[in-house]
Amino acid sequence: MAIADRIAQALGYQGQHFRVFDAADTAACDAALWSWPAALPVRATATFAPTADKRTTAALAIEHLALHAPVPQREIALPAGAPFGTIAVDRDSCTMCLACVGSCPVGAILDTQEKPQLRFVEAKCVQCGLCATTCPEHSITLTPRLNLAPEARAPRVVNEAAIFQCIACGKPMGTAKMVEAMLGRLAGHSMFAAPGALDRLRMCADCRVIDMMKDGGVDVRDR
């Protein structure tokens, strides 16, 4: 009710649109209902039919209110806990691991098959926070708001990364940031202290095996 009232007031629909009544005393409830001052209504009757999906019905209602609003808005700030909002991705720390894509329960965060790219559909976001909780780099922050612009229903790019290629054969093997993060974490590890050991992490699985066999005196490409 508080969120709905925030939206109505921001759009210029003055008055109290939502109120809880105690129906235990029917006479008092009846008197309270009749004495409740009428709030400013929308000037055009809606023509859409409610759907079984609550969010879809809410979106249709908000779209109708926004279309006929006394004070048109493109964006309305909402309190914490609102089921509408956006995310921001810190491009410097995000490694494009795509953990957020798998954790989003409504499909608001998307990846692409063509290139390392993270996209976001704001109209789908319910601000559950699972993406921010799942992100191992803590690169995602949430901002509750209602975006009434048509662009909110379309995917927009929130991050993208360069492709890292195997240093031996050139095969794509992940994002450059992900490989750099892995190398940074393992640089001081004893298992990678030998000369050339870290370079193998810059290779694809096949080239890594070939390089290890060469170090042992056998080149598997000659077999």
CSV table of N, CA and C in Angstrom, one decimal, residues 49 70 74 100 122 129 138 148 166 198:
chain,number,residue,atom,x,y,z
A,49,ALA,N,-8.0,-6.3,-19.1
A,49,ALA,CA,-8.6,-7.3,-18.1
A,49,ALA,C,-7.5,-7.8,-17.2
A,70,PRO,N,-1.8,13.3,-14.1
A,70,PRO,CA,-1.8,14.7,-14.1
A,70,PRO,C,-0.4,15.3,-14.1
A,74,ARG,N,8.8,9.8,-15.8
A,74,ARG,CA,9.6,8.8,-16.5
A,74,ARG,C,10.2,7.8,-15.4
A,100,CYS,N,25.4,-14.3,-11.8
A,100,CYS,CA,24.2,-13.5,-11.6
A,100,CYS,C,23.1,-14.0,-12.6
A,122,GLU,N,15.0,-4.2,-17.0
A,122,GLU,CA,14.6,-3.6,-15.7
A,122,GLU,C,13.1,-3.9,-15.4
A,129,GLY,N,17.6,-9.4,-4.8
A,129,GLY,CA,18.9,-9.3,-4.4
A,129,GLY,C,19.8,-10.5,-4.5
A,138,HIS,N,31.2,-9.1,-5.6
A,138,HIS,CA,30.4,-8.0,-5.0
A,138,HIS,C,30.3,-6.8,-5.9
A,148,LEU,N,9.3,4.2,-15.9
A,148,LEU,CA,8.1,4.1,-16.8
A,148,LEU,C,8.5,4.3,-18.3
A,166,CYS,N,43.7,-18.4,-26.1
A,166,CYS,CA,44.8,-19.3,-25.7
A,166,CYS,C,46.1,-18.7,-26.3
A,198,LEU,N,52.5,-20.7,-14.7
A,198,LEU,CA,51.4,-19.7,-14.8
A,198,LEU,C,51.0,-19.5,-16.3
